[in-house]
């Protein structure tokens, strides 16, 4: 996957965005039509953690936080996702003991740590039906907001507050998957992760549309931070915004001596890991990456190259607001059953 171009994240569209606008108009039109289509339903609440833009904003940690909240309420949630980066073409249940990121994608392996997980391939409705058949009380979708095949009973849009929606244009002119206003109209709530004026601008639009606005931040696991203290680090990441990972390390007071950014979902080659390991040895440093990259690289490589990872979790500001989303979804399913 290619890295998002820098002009996407400027305050306003420029020449590059204008030149690409005819293509963006076609893509945006198709996306709008799909947003308006009715999806198939299942007989349990489906809660979607979506993103109005291309790339990562914190959807997977948000899905995990929702899963853990459901489990605390005594529910049996299943995670559902496409399985980006994996080979699955039809719905299957993830087996963490045998599947790799090449089979089901990195996000699926992370979610499977917390709940039974279904990789949908190209069939989200079929994936949800498989989850229900296996005993799911709730389906938590990681991404898929713009996909119309499965009806969502509640949708939470996640925004990286540091960049918001960038220049506000639809891809390839900008980072939006579809025009912003119709996406907001289809959602139930907005979650801003981190701080920043770009995110607050989007939050203002959401409030004007009567959406609930939640705030949170991604918190590194304290024990992982403690294990890295006092060591020089060579940091690398293949996520939506690698610089956010590097900034997290530095905010924790860790000594980052080199940084390497890769495209989102980057499939690391043996020679790339060997090169990173050689650099770390030369600098007397430790390799560190994100948990998502860690599972994608694979156990053998992470051990031989002595790679550490930094897990993060979502911390919601002002208490746990996820119960309201769960209740909305449950009420809508109950109303359908009347």
mmCIF file of C-alpha atoms in Angstrom:
data_model
loop_
_atom_site.group_PDB
_atom_site.id
_atom_site.type_symbol
_atom_site.label_atom_id
_atom_site.label_comp_id
_atom_site.label_asym_id
_atom_site.label_seq_id
_atom_site.Cartn_x
_atom_site.Cartn_y
_atom_site.Cartn_z
ATOM 1 C CA UNK A 1 0.000 0.000 0.000
ATOM 2 C CA UNK A 2 1.280 3.466 -0.906
ATOM 3 C CA UNK A 3 1.837 6.116 1.745
ATOM 4 C CA UNK A 4 -0.721 8.937 1.827
ATOM 5 C CA UNK A 5 0.610 12.041 0.021
ATOM 6 C CA UNK A 6 1.526 15.024 2.173
ATOM 7 C CA UNK A 7 -0.876 17.386 0.381
ATOM 8 C CA UNK A 8 -3.834 15.418 1.772
ATOM 9 C CA UNK A 9 -3.126 16.763 5.238
ATOM 10 C CA UNK A 10 -2.822 20.470 4.406
ATOM 11 C CA UNK A 11 -5.393 22.937 5.696
ATOM 12 C CA UNK A 12 -6.974 23.489 2.283
ATOM 13 C CA UNK A 13 -6.864 21.987 -1.199
ATOM 14 C CA UNK A 14 -3.994 22.959 -3.490
ATOM 15 C CA UNK A 15 -3.046 22.427 -7.103
ATOM 16 C CA UNK A 16 -2.547 18.655 -6.788
ATOM 17 C CA UNK A 17 -5.983 18.248 -5.234
ATOM 18 C CA UNK A 18 -7.564 20.358 -7.965
ATOM 19 C CA UNK A 19 -5.935 18.347 -10.739
ATOM 20 C CA UNK A 20 -7.277 15.123 -9.243
ATOM 21 C CA UNK A 21 -10.753 16.482 -8.526
ATOM 22 C CA UNK A 22 -12.478 14.895 -11.573
ATOM 23 C CA UNK A 23 -11.448 11.441 -10.363
ATOM 24 C CA UNK A 24 -12.409 12.370 -6.796
ATOM 25 C CA UNK A 25 -15.867 13.425 -7.998
ATOM 26 C CA UNK A 26 -16.460 10.002 -9.536
ATOM 27 C CA UNK A 27 -15.185 8.142 -6.462
ATOM 28 C CA UNK A 28 -17.209 10.368 -4.146
ATOM 29 C CA UNK A 29 -20.348 9.844 -6.196
ATOM 30 C CA UNK A 30 -20.001 6.072 -6.080
ATOM 31 C CA UNK A 31 -19.343 6.191 -2.332
ATOM 32 C CA UNK A 32 -22.412 8.361 -1.742
ATOM 33 C CA UNK A 33 -24.618 5.967 -3.667
ATOM 34 C CA UNK A 34 -23.293 3.039 -1.620
ATOM 35 C CA UNK A 35 -23.871 4.922 1.638
ATOM 36 C CA UNK A 36 -27.530 5.210 0.718
ATOM 37 C CA UNK A 37 -28.045 1.502 0.043
ATOM 38 C CA UNK A 38 -29.831 -0.724 2.566
ATOM 39 C CA UNK A 39 -27.846 -3.631 3.970
ATOM 40 C CA UNK A 40 -28.874 -7.072 5.114
ATOM 41 C CA UNK A 41 -29.669 -7.519 8.813
ATOM 42 C CA UNK A 42 -28.773 -10.043 11.467
ATOM 43 C CA UNK A 43 -30.695 -10.614 14.695
ATOM 44 C CA UNK A 44 -28.065 -9.189 17.061
ATOM 45 C CA UNK A 45 -26.771 -5.626 17.472
ATOM 46 C CA UNK A 46 -24.124 -4.615 14.936
ATOM 47 C CA UNK A 47 -21.915 -1.759 16.129
ATOM 48 C CA UNK A 48 -19.570 -0.294 13.531
ATOM 49 C CA UNK A 49 -16.321 1.507 14.349
ATOM 50 C CA UNK A 50 -15.738 3.507 11.185
ATOM 51 C CA UNK A 51 -13.509 6.195 9.778
ATOM 52 C CA UNK A 52 -14.483 8.889 7.260
ATOM 53 C CA UNK A 53 -10.929 8.986 5.915
ATOM 54 C CA UNK A 54 -8.486 6.563 4.342
ATOM 55 C CA UNK A 55 -5.885 5.137 6.718
ATOM 56 C CA UNK A 56 -5.648 4.626 10.446
ATOM 57 C CA UNK A 57 -7.233 6.809 13.097
ATOM 58 C CA UNK A 58 -7.463 4.379 16.009
ATOM 59 C CA UNK A 59 -10.356 2.143 14.932
ATOM 60 C CA UNK A 60 -8.864 -1.125 16.175
ATOM 61 C CA UNK A 61 -8.086 0.114 19.732
ATOM 62 C CA UNK A 62 -11.596 1.566 19.799
ATOM 63 C CA UNK A 63 -13.106 -1.743 18.711
ATOM 64 C CA UNK A 64 -11.100 -3.517 21.409
ATOM 65 C CA UNK A 65 -12.307 -1.052 24.063
ATOM 66 C CA UNK A 66 -15.909 -1.675 22.975
ATOM 67 C CA UNK A 67 -15.383 -5.435 23.020
ATOM 68 C CA UNK A 68 -13.977 -5.290 26.542
ATOM 69 C CA UNK A 69 -16.917 -3.149 27.661
ATOM 70 C CA UNK A 70 -19.385 -5.665 26.210
ATOM 71 C CA UNK A 71 -17.586 -8.535 27.938
ATOM 72 C CA UNK A 72 -17.759 -6.664 31.248
ATOM 73 C CA UNK A 73 -21.550 -6.513 30.757
ATOM 74 C CA UNK A 74 -21.677 -10.296 30.351
ATOM 75 C CA UNK A 75 -22.076 -10.261 26.566
ATOM 76 C CA UNK A 76 -20.402 -12.536 24.011
ATOM 77 C CA UNK A 77 -19.164 -10.106 21.349
ATOM 78 C CA UNK A 78 -17.551 -11.183 18.089
ATOM 79 C CA UNK A 79 -15.260 -8.935 16.081
ATOM 80 C CA UNK A 80 -15.869 -8.630 12.352
ATOM 81 C CA UNK A 81 -13.545 -7.093 9.787
ATOM 82 C CA UNK A 82 -12.589 -7.461 6.175
ATOM 83 C CA UNK A 83 -9.105 -8.805 6.939
ATOM 84 C CA UNK A 84 -7.063 -6.265 4.999
ATOM 85 C CA UNK A 85 -3.691 -7.652 3.984
ATOM 86 C CA UNK A 86 -4.853 -11.265 4.320
ATOM 87 C CA UNK A 87 -5.752 -13.843 1.705
ATOM 88 C CA UNK A 88 -9.253 -14.743 2.907
ATOM 89 C CA UNK A 89 -11.904 -14.306 0.202
ATOM 90 C CA UNK A 90 -14.845 -15.724 2.167
ATOM 91 C CA UNK A 91 -15.841 -15.486 5.847
ATOM 92 C CA UNK A 92 -13.765 -17.541 8.261
ATOM 93 C CA UNK A 93 -13.110 -17.612 11.992
ATOM 94 C CA UNK A 94 -9.627 -16.543 12.979
ATOM 95 C CA UNK A 95 -7.464 -19.120 14.713
ATOM 96 C CA UNK A 96 -4.575 -17.228 16.363
ATOM 97 C CA UNK A 97 -2.681 -20.498 16.829
ATOM 98 C CA UNK A 98 -2.496 -21.232 13.115
ATOM 99 C CA UNK A 99 -3.343 -18.105 11.132
ATOM 100 C CA UNK A 100 -0.750 -15.459 10.322
ATOM 101 C CA UNK A 101 -1.109 -11.845 9.188
ATOM 102 C CA UNK A 102 -0.611 -13.092 5.634
ATOM 103 C CA UNK A 103 -3.725 -15.236 6.085
ATOM 104 C CA UNK A 104 -6.113 -12.870 7.876
ATOM 105 C CA UNK A 105 -4.393 -9.483 8.257
ATOM 106 C CA UNK A 106 -2.699 -7.891 11.245
ATOM 107 C CA UNK A 107 -5.809 -6.287 12.755
ATOM 108 C CA UNK A 108 -7.621 -9.614 12.885
ATOM 109 C CA UNK A 109 -4.815 -11.135 14.972
ATOM 110 C CA UNK A 110 -4.973 -8.233 17.425
ATOM 111 C CA UNK A 111 -8.755 -8.458 17.763
ATOM 112 C CA UNK A 112 -8.617 -12.235 18.218
ATOM 113 C CA UNK A 113 -6.664 -11.692 21.438
ATOM 114 C CA UNK A 114 -9.796 -10.103 22.905
ATOM 115 C CA UNK A 115 -12.754 -11.866 21.292
ATOM 116 C CA UNK A 116 -13.738 -14.468 18.699
ATOM 117 C CA UNK A 117 -13.002 -12.820 15.376
ATOM 118 C CA UNK A 118 -14.459 -13.309 11.910
ATOM 119 C CA UNK A 119 -12.598 -12.214 8.799
ATOM 120 C CA UNK A 120 -15.243 -11.434 6.210
ATOM 121 C CA UNK A 121 -13.146 -11.269 3.066
ATOM 122 C CA UNK A 122 -15.572 -9.676 0.614
ATOM 123 C CA UNK A 123 -18.762 -10.731 2.438
ATOM 124 C CA UNK A 124 -19.491 -8.763 5.619
ATOM 125 C CA UNK A 125 -23.099 -9.935 5.789
ATOM 126 C CA UNK A 126 -21.953 -13.539 5.511
ATOM 127 C CA UNK A 127 -19.335 -12.846 8.182
ATOM 128 C CA UNK A 128 -21.953 -11.444 10.554
ATOM 129 C CA UNK A 129 -24.198 -14.469 9.960
ATOM 130 C CA UNK A 130 -21.278 -16.752 10.733
ATOM 131 C CA UNK A 131 -20.679 -14.862 13.989
ATOM 132 C CA UNK A 132 -24.336 -15.166 15.008
ATOM 133 C CA UNK A 133 -24.340 -18.876 14.192
ATOM 134 C CA UNK A 134 -21.265 -19.290 16.410
ATOM 135 C CA UNK A 135 -23.012 -17.616 19.354
ATOM 136 C CA UNK A 136 -22.339 -13.893 19.053
ATOM 137 C CA UNK A 137 -24.545 -11.656 21.186
ATOM 138 C CA UNK A 138 -23.140 -8.527 19.499
ATOM 139 C CA UNK A 139 -21.067 -7.925 16.369
ATOM 140 C CA UNK A 140 -18.364 -5.253 16.584
ATOM 141 C CA UNK A 141 -17.251 -4.158 13.123
ATOM 142 C CA UNK A 142 -13.735 -2.782 12.749
ATOM 143 C CA UNK A 143 -14.158 -0.568 9.652
ATOM 144 C CA UNK A 144 -16.764 -1.114 6.932
ATOM 145 C CA UNK A 145 -18.834 2.016 7.564
ATOM 146 C CA UNK A 146 -18.926 2.851 3.845
ATOM 147 C CA UNK A 147 -19.735 -0.755 2.860
ATOM 148 C CA UNK A 148 -23.520 -1.146 2.449
ATOM 149 C CA UNK A 149 -23.816 -4.932 2.571
ATOM 150 C CA UNK A 150 -24.438 -5.200 6.341
ATOM 151 C CA UNK A 151 -26.917 -3.038 8.257
ATOM 152 C CA UNK A 152 -25.334 -1.197 11.192
ATOM 153 C CA UNK A 153 -27.421 -0.609 14.303
ATOM 154 C CA UNK A 154 -25.004 1.994 15.649
ATOM 155 C CA UNK A 155 -21.953 3.671 14.126
ATOM 156 C CA UNK A 156 -19.086 5.481 15.814
ATOM 157 C CA UNK A 157 -16.818 7.485 13.504
ATOM 158 C CA UNK A 158 -13.223 7.775 14.721
ATOM 159 C CA UNK A 159 -11.104 10.845 13.948
ATOM 160 C CA UNK A 160 -7.417 11.451 14.602
ATOM 161 C CA UNK A 161 -7.756 14.925 16.107
ATOM 162 C CA UNK A 162 -4.238 15.885 15.064
ATOM 163 C CA UNK A 163 -5.106 15.809 11.360
ATOM 164 C CA UNK A 164 -8.915 15.731 11.236
ATOM 165 C CA UNK A 165 -10.027 15.219 7.646
ATOM 166 C CA UNK A 166 -7.013 16.982 6.146
ATOM 167 C CA UNK A 167 -7.826 19.193 3.174
ATOM 168 C CA UNK A 168 -11.453 18.018 3.224
ATOM 169 C CA UNK A 169 -11.340 16.423 -0.232
ATOM 170 C CA UNK A 170 -12.309 12.941 -1.379
ATOM 171 C CA UNK A 171 -9.551 10.555 -2.430
ATOM 172 C CA UNK A 172 -7.381 10.876 -4.496
ATOM 173 C CA UNK A 173 -7.632 14.659 -3.974
ATOM 174 C CA UNK A 174 -7.662 14.170 -0.204
ATOM 175 C CA UNK A 175 -8.117 11.567 2.530
ATOM 176 C CA UNK A 176 -11.929 11.367 2.670
ATOM 177 C CA UNK A 177 -13.566 8.150 1.494
ATOM 178 C CA UNK A 178 -16.748 10.070 0.649
ATOM 179 C CA UNK A 179 -17.955 13.671 1.135
ATOM 180 C CA UNK A 180 -17.882 14.440 4.853
ATOM 181 C CA UNK A 181 -21.389 15.813 5.517
ATOM 182 C CA UNK A 182 -23.283 12.704 4.289
ATOM 183 C CA UNK A 183 -20.950 10.481 6.304
ATOM 184 C CA UNK A 184 -21.684 12.462 9.456
ATOM 185 C CA UNK A 185 -25.422 12.245 8.737
ATOM 186 C CA UNK A 186 -25.206 8.424 8.596
ATOM 187 C CA UNK A 187 -23.312 8.125 11.902
ATOM 188 C CA UNK A 188 -24.505 8.123 15.517
ATOM 189 C CA UNK A 189 -21.452 9.455 17.325
ATOM 190 C CA UNK A 190 -17.959 10.810 16.752
ATOM 191 C CA UNK A 191 -14.828 9.947 18.701
ATOM 192 C CA UNK A 192 -11.865 12.329 18.655
ATOM 193 C CA UNK A 193 -8.615 10.581 19.516
ATOM 194 C CA UNK A 194 -5.900 12.932 20.727
ATOM 195 C CA UNK A 195 -5.913 16.712 20.565
ATOM 196 C CA UNK A 196 -5.826 19.244 17.779
ATOM 197 C CA UNK A 197 -7.757 22.006 16.059
ATOM 198 C CA UNK A 198 -8.410 19.901 12.909
ATOM 199 C CA UNK A 199 -10.338 17.366 14.972
ATOM 200 C CA UNK A 200 -12.283 20.039 16.828
ATOM 201 C CA UNK A 201 -13.430 21.464 13.502
ATOM 202 C CA UNK A 202 -14.944 18.088 12.590
ATOM 203 C CA UNK A 203 -16.438 17.817 16.083
ATOM 204 C CA UNK A 204 -18.231 21.126 15.522
ATOM 205 C CA UNK A 205 -19.839 19.756 12.361
ATOM 206 C CA UNK A 206 -20.854 16.609 14.240
ATOM 207 C CA UNK A 207 -22.463 18.563 17.080
ATOM 208 C CA UNK A 208 -24.372 20.668 14.536
ATOM 209 C CA UNK A 209 -25.779 17.388 13.186
ATOM 210 C CA UNK A 210 -26.785 16.313 16.739
ATOM 211 C CA UNK A 211 -24.118 13.611 17.002
ATOM 212 C CA UNK A 212 -22.676 12.735 20.379
ATOM 213 C CA UNK A 213 -18.973 13.655 20.513
ATOM 214 C CA UNK A 214 -16.587 11.565 22.609
ATOM 215 C CA UNK A 215 -12.964 12.335 23.404
ATOM 216 C CA UNK A 216 -10.161 9.916 24.169
ATOM 217 C CA UNK A 217 -6.496 9.195 23.724
ATOM 218 C CA UNK A 218 -4.299 6.185 23.063
ATOM 219 C CA UNK A 219 -2.340 5.253 26.171
ATOM 220 C CA UNK A 220 0.799 3.079 25.931
ATOM 221 C CA UNK A 221 1.004 0.056 28.215
ATOM 222 C CA UNK A 222 3.009 1.234 31.277
ATOM 223 C CA UNK A 223 4.984 -2.015 31.647
ATOM 224 C CA UNK A 224 6.092 -1.859 28.000
ATOM 225 C CA UNK A 225 7.218 1.756 28.448
ATOM 226 C CA UNK A 226 9.145 0.832 31.605
ATOM 227 C CA UNK A 227 10.938 -1.993 29.789
ATOM 228 C CA UNK A 228 12.201 0.471 27.154
ATOM 229 C CA UNK A 229 13.338 3.228 29.522
ATOM 230 C CA UNK A 230 17.017 4.099 29.431
ATOM 231 C CA UNK A 231 17.679 2.272 26.141
ATOM 232 C CA UNK A 232 18.450 3.856 22.768
ATOM 233 C CA UNK A 233 15.704 2.849 20.348
ATOM 234 C CA UNK A 234 15.416 2.391 16.602
ATOM 235 C CA UNK A 235 11.713 2.872 15.954
ATOM 236 C CA UNK A 236 9.850 1.750 12.853
ATOM 237 C CA UNK A 237 6.185 1.546 11.893
ATOM 238 C CA UNK A 238 3.977 0.699 8.938
ATOM 239 C CA UNK A 239 0.689 2.260 10.035
ATOM 240 C CA UNK A 240 -1.511 5.100 8.794
ATOM 241 C CA UNK A 241 0.576 7.782 10.502
ATOM 242 C CA UNK A 242 3.964 6.410 11.635
ATOM 243 C CA UNK A 243 4.939 9.813 12.990
ATOM 244 C CA UNK A 244 2.209 9.445 15.621
ATOM 245 C CA UNK A 245 3.947 6.330 16.941
ATOM 246 C CA UNK A 246 7.305 8.119 17.064
ATOM 247 C CA UNK A 247 5.720 11.052 18.893
ATOM 248 C CA UNK A 248 4.196 8.657 21.447
ATOM 249 C CA UNK A 249 7.611 7.169 22.203
ATOM 250 C CA UNK A 250 9.125 10.603 22.698
ATOM 251 C CA UNK A 251 6.196 11.796 24.821
ATOM 252 C CA UNK A 252 6.955 8.899 27.177
ATOM 253 C CA UNK A 253 10.535 10.136 27.546
ATOM 254 C CA UNK A 254 12.070 7.305 25.519
ATOM 255 C CA UNK A 255 15.346 7.755 23.653
ATOM 256 C CA UNK A 256 14.571 7.371 19.937
ATOM 257 C CA UNK A 257 17.834 7.543 17.969
ATOM 258 C CA UNK A 258 16.426 6.565 14.542
ATOM 259 C CA UNK A 259 12.994 6.427 12.893
ATOM 260 C CA UNK A 260 11.779 4.506 9.854
ATOM 261 C CA UNK A 261 8.310 5.012 8.359
ATOM 262 C CA UNK A 262 6.711 2.402 6.101
ATOM 263 C CA UNK A 263 3.339 2.426 4.294
ATOM 264 C CA UNK A 264 0.231 1.254 6.157
ATOM 265 C CA UNK A 265 -0.028 -2.563 6.425
ATOM 266 C CA UNK A 266 3.481 -2.881 4.978
ATOM 267 C CA UNK A 267 4.474 -6.561 4.425
ATOM 268 C CA UNK A 268 8.023 -6.574 5.771
ATOM 269 C CA UNK A 269 10.623 -8.476 3.765
ATOM 270 C CA UNK A 270 13.399 -10.492 5.376
ATOM 271 C CA UNK A 271 16.041 -8.100 4.082
ATOM 272 C CA UNK A 272 14.207 -5.092 5.553
ATOM 273 C CA UNK A 273 14.129 -6.638 9.011
ATOM 274 C CA UNK A 274 17.791 -7.634 8.649
ATOM 275 C CA UNK A 275 18.690 -4.062 7.705
ATOM 276 C CA UNK A 276 16.827 -2.652 10.704
ATOM 277 C CA UNK A 277 18.454 -5.179 13.035
ATOM 278 C CA UNK A 278 21.921 -4.316 11.670
ATOM 279 C CA UNK A 279 21.300 -0.624 12.255
ATOM 280 C CA UNK A 280 20.177 -1.301 15.824
ATOM 281 C CA UNK A 281 23.330 -3.333 16.493
ATOM 282 C CA UNK A 282 25.513 -0.591 15.053
ATOM 283 C CA UNK A 283 23.871 2.015 17.273
ATOM 284 C CA UNK A 284 23.774 -0.220 20.334
ATOM 285 C CA UNK A 285 20.000 0.184 20.269
ATOM 286 C CA UNK A 286 16.816 -1.860 20.578
ATOM 287 C CA UNK A 287 14.281 -2.181 17.781
ATOM 288 C CA UNK A 288 10.741 -1.130 18.703
ATOM 289 C CA UNK A 289 7.543 -1.055 16.689
ATOM 290 C CA UNK A 290 3.768 -0.980 17.085
ATOM 291 C CA UNK A 291 1.802 -4.019 18.204
ATOM 292 C CA UNK A 292 0.138 -4.124 14.776
ATOM 293 C CA UNK A 293 3.526 -4.243 13.021
ATOM 294 C CA UNK A 294 4.753 -6.780 15.554
ATOM 295 C CA UNK A 295 2.071 -9.349 14.735
ATOM 296 C CA UNK A 296 2.508 -8.705 11.017
ATOM 297 C CA UNK A 297 6.243 -9.414 11.128
ATOM 298 C CA UNK A 298 5.763 -12.787 12.794
ATOM 299 C CA UNK A 299 7.122 -14.469 15.895
ATOM 300 C CA UNK A 300 10.346 -15.872 14.404
ATOM 301 C CA UNK A 301 11.505 -12.531 13.028
ATOM 302 C CA UNK A 302 10.574 -10.569 16.145
ATOM 303 C CA UNK A 303 12.575 -12.950 18.332
ATOM 304 C CA UNK A 304 15.646 -13.211 16.093
ATOM 305 C CA UNK A 305 15.796 -9.440 15.544
ATOM 306 C CA UNK A 306 15.002 -8.732 19.226
ATOM 307 C CA UNK A 307 12.080 -6.467 18.347
ATOM 308 C CA UNK A 308 10.020 -4.925 21.138
ATOM 309 C CA UNK A 309 6.508 -3.610 20.679
ATOM 310 C CA UNK A 310 4.464 -0.919 22.376
ATOM 311 C CA UNK A 311 0.802 -1.887 22.884
ATOM 312 C CA UNK A 312 -1.672 0.967 23.282
ATOM 313 C CA UNK A 313 -5.239 1.075 24.538
ATOM 314 C CA UNK A 314 -8.037 3.606 24.247
ATOM 315 C CA UNK A 315 -8.674 5.735 27.316
ATOM 316 C CA UNK A 316 -11.942 7.667 27.105
ATOM 317 C CA UNK A 317 -12.004 11.105 28.730
ATOM 318 C CA UNK A 318 -14.782 11.812 31.199
ATOM 319 C CA UNK A 319 -15.676 8.211 31.945
ATOM 320 C CA UNK A 320 -16.905 5.333 29.840
ATOM 321 C CA UNK A 321 -19.340 6.600 27.212
ATOM 322 C CA UNK A 322 -19.494 3.327 25.319
ATOM 323 C CA UNK A 323 -22.522 2.083 27.259
ATOM 324 C CA UNK A 324 -24.724 4.590 25.445
ATOM 325 C CA UNK A 325 -23.644 3.257 22.041
ATOM 326 C CA UNK A 326 -24.363 -0.297 23.156
ATOM 327 C CA UNK A 327 -27.790 0.690 24.468
ATOM 328 C CA UNK A 328 -28.684 2.496 21.229
ATOM 329 C CA UNK A 329 -27.799 -0.558 19.180
ATOM 330 C CA UNK A 330 -29.673 -2.937 21.480
ATOM 331 C CA UNK A 331 -32.784 -0.715 21.465
ATOM 332 C CA UNK A 332 -32.853 -0.607 17.671
ATOM 333 C CA UNK A 333 -32.625 -4.384 17.423
ATOM 334 C CA UNK A 334 -35.368 -4.753 20.037
ATOM 335 C CA UNK A 335 -37.592 -2.409 18.042
ATOM 336 C CA UNK A 336 -37.086 -4.515 14.913
ATOM 337 C CA UNK A 337 -38.255 -7.610 16.781
ATOM 338 C CA UNK A 338 -41.618 -6.075 17.765
#
